[in-house]
Amino acid sequence: MPQIDYALLNRQLETLLDTRDWLTNSAQVCAFVFHEVPDLNWVGFYVQRTSEMLGLGPFQGKPACHPIPFSKGVCGAAARQKTTQRVDDVHAIADHIACDADSRSELVIPVVMEGELWGVLDLDSPIPGRFSDVDQEGIERLVATFLRHTDIPLLFEHQ
Ligand code: SME
């Protein structure tokens, strides 16, 4: 698999995000990642809408599952634990929510602002084991850039 220059992608994303609007920027992040990172079939945000539910946000790819409870799936685990989840073979994970039968591996990065969960960025690939340490660090860096460039609204009031 060719190496992706995530430092370059990060600089390009910094330029692309020229507003502080969360809806515009989150849509741009999805389109940018979907087109710049090879071998993906879905990229999108799920945002926290209730104390235990994620709702579908901007995405690229086929229509997807909505809503997703915190208690289920790879996205739910990322939201609960506020840690990145990387799954090399989704068929081996009983808890995986299959929105698209083509998906074989998955990377889910929590979007956390001042310790509070806002949502997650979910990447799916039709290739098993698509995501390496380099991909994980690179995409986490892009999420950090999104957070730095965006006024994140509270879509859910944490108690
Ligand atoms: N597979 C995810 C659900 C979201 S879709 O992949 C778009 C999960 O198990 O949480």
PDB file of C-alpha atoms and ligand atoms in Angstrom:
ATOM      1  CA  MET A   1       0.000   0.000   0.000  1.00  0.00           C
ATOM      2  CA  PRO A   2       1.522   3.414  -0.970  1.00  0.00           C
ATOM      3  CA  GLN A   3       2.497   5.664   1.932  1.00  0.00           C
ATOM      4  CA  ILE A   4       0.171   8.608   2.410  1.00  0.00           C
ATOM      5  CA  ASP A   5       1.795  11.964   3.210  1.00  0.00           C
ATOM      6  CA  TYR A   6      -0.373  12.891   6.185  1.00  0.00           C
ATOM      7  CA  ALA A   7       1.748  15.984   6.944  1.00  0.00           C
ATOM      8  CA  LEU A   8       0.839  17.285   3.474  1.00  0.00           C
ATOM      9  CA  LEU A   9      -2.837  16.336   3.924  1.00  0.00           C
ATOM     10  CA  ASN A  10      -2.823  18.183   7.234  1.00  0.00           C
ATOM     11  CA  ARG A  11      -1.456  21.358   5.632  1.00  0.00           C
ATOM     12  CA  GLN A  12      -4.046  21.102   2.846  1.00  0.00           C
ATOM     13  CA  LEU A  13      -6.851  20.653   5.381  1.00  0.00           C
ATOM     14  CA  GLU A  14      -5.623  23.721   7.318  1.00  0.00           C
ATOM     15  CA  THR A  15      -6.097  25.736   4.103  1.00  0.00           C
ATOM     16  CA  LEU A  16      -9.431  24.143   3.218  1.00  0.00           C
ATOM     17  CA  LEU A  17     -11.042  24.948   6.575  1.00  0.00           C
ATOM     18  CA  ASP A  18     -11.395  28.705   6.014  1.00  0.00           C
ATOM     19  CA  THR A  19     -14.530  29.214   8.088  1.00  0.00           C
ATOM     20  CA  ARG A  20     -15.212  28.385  11.743  1.00  0.00           C
ATOM     21  CA  ASP A  21     -18.627  26.884  10.980  1.00  0.00           C
ATOM     22  CA  TRP A  22     -18.960  23.315  12.297  1.00  0.00           C
ATOM     23  CA  LEU A  23     -21.402  22.108   9.628  1.00  0.00           C
ATOM     24  CA  THR A  24     -19.325  23.400   6.732  1.00  0.00           C
ATOM     25  CA  ASN A  25     -16.041  22.194   8.211  1.00  0.00           C
ATOM     26  CA  SER A  26     -17.308  18.734   9.145  1.00  0.00           C
ATOM     27  CA  ALA A  27     -18.689  18.276   5.623  1.00  0.00           C
ATOM     28  CA  GLN A  28     -15.360  19.411   4.143  1.00  0.00           C
ATOM     29  CA  VAL A  29     -13.400  17.008   6.364  1.00  0.00           C
ATOM     30  CA  CYS A  30     -15.506  14.052   5.143  1.00  0.00           C
ATOM     31  CA  ALA A  31     -15.136  14.963   1.470  1.00  0.00           C
ATOM     32  CA  PHE A  32     -11.410  15.668   1.844  1.00  0.00           C
ATOM     33  CA  VAL A  33     -10.621  12.402   3.646  1.00  0.00           C
ATOM     34  CA  PHE A  34     -12.870  10.355   1.335  1.00  0.00           C
ATOM     35  CA  HIS A  35     -11.099  11.634  -1.768  1.00  0.00           C
ATOM     36  CA  GLU A  36      -7.514  11.851  -0.473  1.00  0.00           C
ATOM     37  CA  VAL A  37      -7.226   8.599   1.480  1.00  0.00           C
ATOM     38  CA  PRO A  38      -7.387   5.596  -0.878  1.00  0.00           C
ATOM     39  CA  ASP A  39      -9.555   2.502  -0.404  1.00  0.00           C
ATOM     40  CA  LEU A  40     -12.382   3.923   1.694  1.00  0.00           C
ATOM     41  CA  ASN A  41     -16.068   3.219   1.094  1.00  0.00           C
ATOM     42  CA  TRP A  42     -17.453   5.506   3.820  1.00  0.00           C
ATOM     43  CA  VAL A  43     -16.306   8.477   5.909  1.00  0.00           C
ATOM     44  CA  GLY A  44     -18.567  10.405   8.240  1.00  0.00           C
ATOM     45  CA  PHE A  45     -19.320  12.030  11.548  1.00  0.00           C
ATOM     46  CA  TYR A  46     -21.711  10.754  14.173  1.00  0.00           C
ATOM     47  CA  VAL A  47     -22.528  13.453  16.733  1.00  0.00           C
ATOM     48  CA  GLN A  48     -23.767  13.005  20.289  1.00  0.00           C
ATOM     49  CA  ARG A  49     -27.495  13.849  20.428  1.00  0.00           C
ATOM     50  CA  THR A  50     -28.610  12.391  23.778  1.00  0.00           C
ATOM     51  CA  SER A  51     -26.868  10.955  26.844  1.00  0.00           C
ATOM     52  CA  GLU A  52     -26.695   7.577  25.123  1.00  0.00           C
ATOM     53  CA  MET A  53     -27.221   8.144  21.417  1.00  0.00           C
ATOM     54  CA  LEU A  54     -25.141   9.208  18.419  1.00  0.00           C
ATOM     55  CA  GLY A  55     -26.873  10.719  15.370  1.00  0.00           C
ATOM     56  CA  LEU A  56     -25.675  10.628  11.779  1.00  0.00           C
ATOM     57  CA  GLY A  57     -23.896  13.802  10.677  1.00  0.00           C
ATOM     58  CA  PRO A  58     -22.186  14.864   7.436  1.00  0.00           C
ATOM     59  CA  PHE A  59     -20.723  11.907   5.520  1.00  0.00           C
ATOM     60  CA  GLN A  60     -19.531  10.593   2.157  1.00  0.00           C
ATOM     61  CA  GLY A  61     -20.651   7.190   0.919  1.00  0.00           C
ATOM     62  CA  LYS A  62     -23.862   5.197   0.987  1.00  0.00           C
ATOM     63  CA  PRO A  63     -26.743   6.115   3.325  1.00  0.00           C
ATOM     64  CA  ALA A  64     -25.829   4.814   6.781  1.00  0.00           C
ATOM     65  CA  CYS A  65     -27.236   3.579  10.090  1.00  0.00           C
ATOM     66  CA  HIS A  66     -28.954   6.091  12.376  1.00  0.00           C
ATOM     67  CA  PRO A  67     -29.100   6.448  15.308  1.00  0.00           C
ATOM     68  CA  ILE A  68     -26.318   4.477  17.014  1.00  0.00           C
ATOM     69  CA  PRO A  69     -26.629   3.823  20.773  1.00  0.00           C
ATOM     70  CA  PHE A  70     -23.506   4.279  22.908  1.00  0.00           C
ATOM     71  CA  SER A  71     -23.933   0.645  23.957  1.00  0.00           C
ATOM     72  CA  LYS A  72     -23.451  -0.741  20.426  1.00  0.00           C
ATOM     73  CA  GLY A  73     -20.932  -1.045  17.673  1.00  0.00           C
ATOM     74  CA  VAL A  74     -17.464   0.307  17.085  1.00  0.00           C
ATOM     75  CA  CYS A  75     -18.726   3.902  17.074  1.00  0.00           C
ATOM     76  CA  GLY A  76     -20.496   3.320  20.396  1.00  0.00           C
ATOM     77  CA  ALA A  77     -17.262   1.954  21.902  1.00  0.00           C
ATOM     78  CA  ALA A  78     -15.294   5.010  20.687  1.00  0.00           C
ATOM     79  CA  ALA A  79     -17.949   7.310  22.201  1.00  0.00           C
ATOM     80  CA  ARG A  80     -18.084   5.446  25.545  1.00  0.00           C
ATOM     81  CA  GLN A  81     -14.350   5.099  25.983  1.00  0.00           C
ATOM     82  CA  LYS A  82     -13.328   8.340  24.224  1.00  0.00           C
ATOM     83  CA  THR A  83     -10.525   6.372  22.576  1.00  0.00           C
ATOM     84  CA  THR A  84      -9.776   5.516  18.962  1.00  0.00           C
ATOM     85  CA  GLN A  85     -11.087   2.121  17.852  1.00  0.00           C
ATOM     86  CA  ARG A  86      -9.305   0.287  15.050  1.00  0.00           C
ATOM     87  CA  VAL A  87     -10.792  -2.938  13.731  1.00  0.00           C
ATOM     88  CA  ASP A  88      -8.814  -4.981  11.182  1.00  0.00           C
ATOM     89  CA  ASP A  89     -11.673  -7.393  10.421  1.00  0.00           C
ATOM     90  CA  VAL A  90     -15.181  -6.235  11.230  1.00  0.00           C
ATOM     91  CA  HIS A  91     -16.508  -9.769  10.625  1.00  0.00           C
ATOM     92  CA  ALA A  92     -14.586 -10.883  13.721  1.00  0.00           C
ATOM     93  CA  ILE A  93     -16.352  -8.309  15.922  1.00  0.00           C
ATOM     94  CA  ALA A  94     -19.782  -9.473  17.085  1.00  0.00           C
ATOM     95  CA  ASP A  95     -20.642  -5.936  18.165  1.00  0.00           C
ATOM     96  CA  HIS A  96     -19.954  -4.358  14.772  1.00  0.00           C
ATOM     97  CA  ILE A  97     -22.952  -2.611  13.165  1.00  0.00           C
ATOM     98  CA  ALA A  98     -22.941  -3.474   9.457  1.00  0.00           C
ATOM     99  CA  CYS A  99     -24.318  -0.491   7.537  1.00  0.00           C
ATOM    100  CA  ASP A 100     -22.679  -1.651   4.300  1.00  0.00           C
ATOM    101  CA  ALA A 101     -21.780  -5.291   3.662  1.00  0.00           C
ATOM    102  CA  ASP A 102     -18.719  -4.105   1.691  1.00  0.00           C
ATOM    103  CA  SER A 103     -17.011  -2.722   4.825  1.00  0.00           C
ATOM    104  CA  ARG A 104     -14.201  -4.977   6.130  1.00  0.00           C
ATOM    105  CA  SER A 105     -12.090  -2.714   8.369  1.00  0.00           C
ATOM    106  CA  GLU A 106     -12.869   0.379  10.380  1.00  0.00           C
ATOM    107  CA  LEU A 107     -11.215   3.297  12.179  1.00  0.00           C
ATOM    108  CA  VAL A 108     -13.262   5.426  14.586  1.00  0.00           C
ATOM    109  CA  ILE A 109     -11.773   8.526  16.216  1.00  0.00           C
ATOM    110  CA  PRO A 110     -13.583  10.325  19.045  1.00  0.00           C
ATOM    111  CA  VAL A 111     -13.993  14.074  18.670  1.00  0.00           C
ATOM    112  CA  VAL A 112     -13.428  15.382  22.191  1.00  0.00           C
ATOM    113  CA  MET A 113     -13.482  19.038  23.217  1.00  0.00           C
ATOM    114  CA  GLU A 114     -12.241  20.028  26.679  1.00  0.00           C
ATOM    115  CA  GLY A 115     -12.730  16.457  27.863  1.00  0.00           C
ATOM    116  CA  GLU A 116     -16.330  16.257  26.629  1.00  0.00           C
ATOM    117  CA  LEU A 117     -17.386  14.041  23.745  1.00  0.00           C
ATOM    118  CA  TRP A 118     -18.858  15.894  20.750  1.00  0.00           C
ATOM    119  CA  GLY A 119     -18.973  13.004  18.307  1.00  0.00           C
ATOM    120  CA  VAL A 120     -16.854  10.534  16.352  1.00  0.00           C
ATOM    121  CA  LEU A 121     -15.305  10.391  12.882  1.00  0.00           C
ATOM    122  CA  ASP A 122     -15.832   6.955  11.324  1.00  0.00           C
ATOM    123  CA  LEU A 123     -13.816   5.588   8.372  1.00  0.00           C
ATOM    124  CA  ASP A 124     -14.728   2.312   6.653  1.00  0.00           C
ATOM    125  CA  SER A 125     -12.721   0.340   4.104  1.00  0.00           C
ATOM    126  CA  PRO A 126     -13.585  -2.655   1.916  1.00  0.00           C
ATOM    127  CA  ILE A 127     -10.029  -3.960   2.531  1.00  0.00           C
ATOM    128  CA  PRO A 128      -9.320  -6.005   5.699  1.00  0.00           C
ATOM    129  CA  GLY A 129      -6.556  -4.432   7.809  1.00  0.00           C
ATOM    130  CA  ARG A 130      -6.631  -1.218   5.775  1.00  0.00           C
ATOM    131  CA  PHE A 131      -5.644   1.049   8.682  1.00  0.00           C
ATOM    132  CA  SER A 132      -2.075   1.094  10.039  1.00  0.00           C
ATOM    133  CA  ASP A 133      -0.542   2.987  12.960  1.00  0.00           C
ATOM    134  CA  VAL A 134       0.484   5.659  10.433  1.00  0.00           C
ATOM    135  CA  ASP A 135      -3.115   6.011   9.191  1.00  0.00           C
ATOM    136  CA  GLN A 136      -4.434   6.192  12.749  1.00  0.00           C
ATOM    137  CA  GLU A 137      -1.956   8.904  13.785  1.00  0.00           C
ATOM    138  CA  GLY A 138      -2.498  10.778  10.512  1.00  0.00           C
ATOM    139  CA  ILE A 139      -6.289  10.811  10.767  1.00  0.00           C
ATOM    140  CA  GLU A 140      -6.136  11.704  14.481  1.00  0.00           C
ATOM    141  CA  ARG A 141      -4.021  14.689  13.467  1.00  0.00           C
ATOM    142  CA  LEU A 142      -6.651  15.732  10.862  1.00  0.00           C
ATOM    143  CA  VAL A 143      -9.359  15.506  13.551  1.00  0.00           C
ATOM    144  CA  ALA A 144      -7.227  17.726  15.820  1.00  0.00           C
ATOM    145  CA  THR A 145      -6.946  20.245  12.957  1.00  0.00           C
ATOM    146  CA  PHE A 146     -10.744  20.163  12.500  1.00  0.00           C
ATOM    147  CA  LEU A 147     -11.174  20.905  16.229  1.00  0.00           C
ATOM    148  CA  ARG A 148      -8.644  23.762  16.158  1.00  0.00           C
ATOM    149  CA  HIS A 149     -10.305  25.402  13.153  1.00  0.00           C
ATOM    150  CA  THR A 150     -13.930  25.033  14.224  1.00  0.00           C
ATOM    151  CA  ASP A 151     -16.305  26.568  16.754  1.00  0.00           C
ATOM    152  CA  ILE A 152     -17.858  23.372  18.036  1.00  0.00           C
ATOM    153  CA  PRO A 153     -21.445  23.889  19.218  1.00  0.00           C
ATOM    154  CA  LEU A 154     -22.897  21.843  22.032  1.00  0.00           C
ATOM    155  CA  LEU A 155     -25.395  19.613  20.246  1.00  0.00           C
ATOM    156  CA  PHE A 156     -25.950  17.809  23.514  1.00  0.00           C
ATOM    157  CA  GLU A 157     -25.890  19.415  26.983  1.00  0.00           C
ATOM    158  CA  HIS A 158     -23.542  17.407  29.219  1.00  0.00           C
ATOM    159  CA  GLN A 159     -24.765  17.321  32.848  1.00  0.00           C
TER     160      GLN A 159
HETATM  161  N1  SME B   1     -19.837   0.151  11.657  1.00  0.00           N
HETATM  162  C1  SME B   1     -20.188   1.171  12.589  1.00  0.00           C
HETATM  163  C2  SME B   1     -21.523   1.792  12.252  1.00  0.00           C
HETATM  164  C3  SME B   1     -21.420   2.988  11.375  1.00  0.00           C
HETATM  165  S1  SME B   1     -21.193   2.582   9.764  1.00  0.00           S
HETATM  166  O1  SME B   1     -19.950   1.858   9.584  1.00  0.00           O
HETATM  167  C4  SME B   1     -21.263   3.912   8.785  1.00  0.00           C
HETATM  168  C5  SME B   1     -20.193   0.625  14.006  1.00  0.00           C
HETATM  169  O2  SME B   1     -20.089  -0.581  14.221  1.00  0.00           O
HETATM  170  O3  SME B   1     -20.317   1.418  14.927  1.00  0.00           O
END
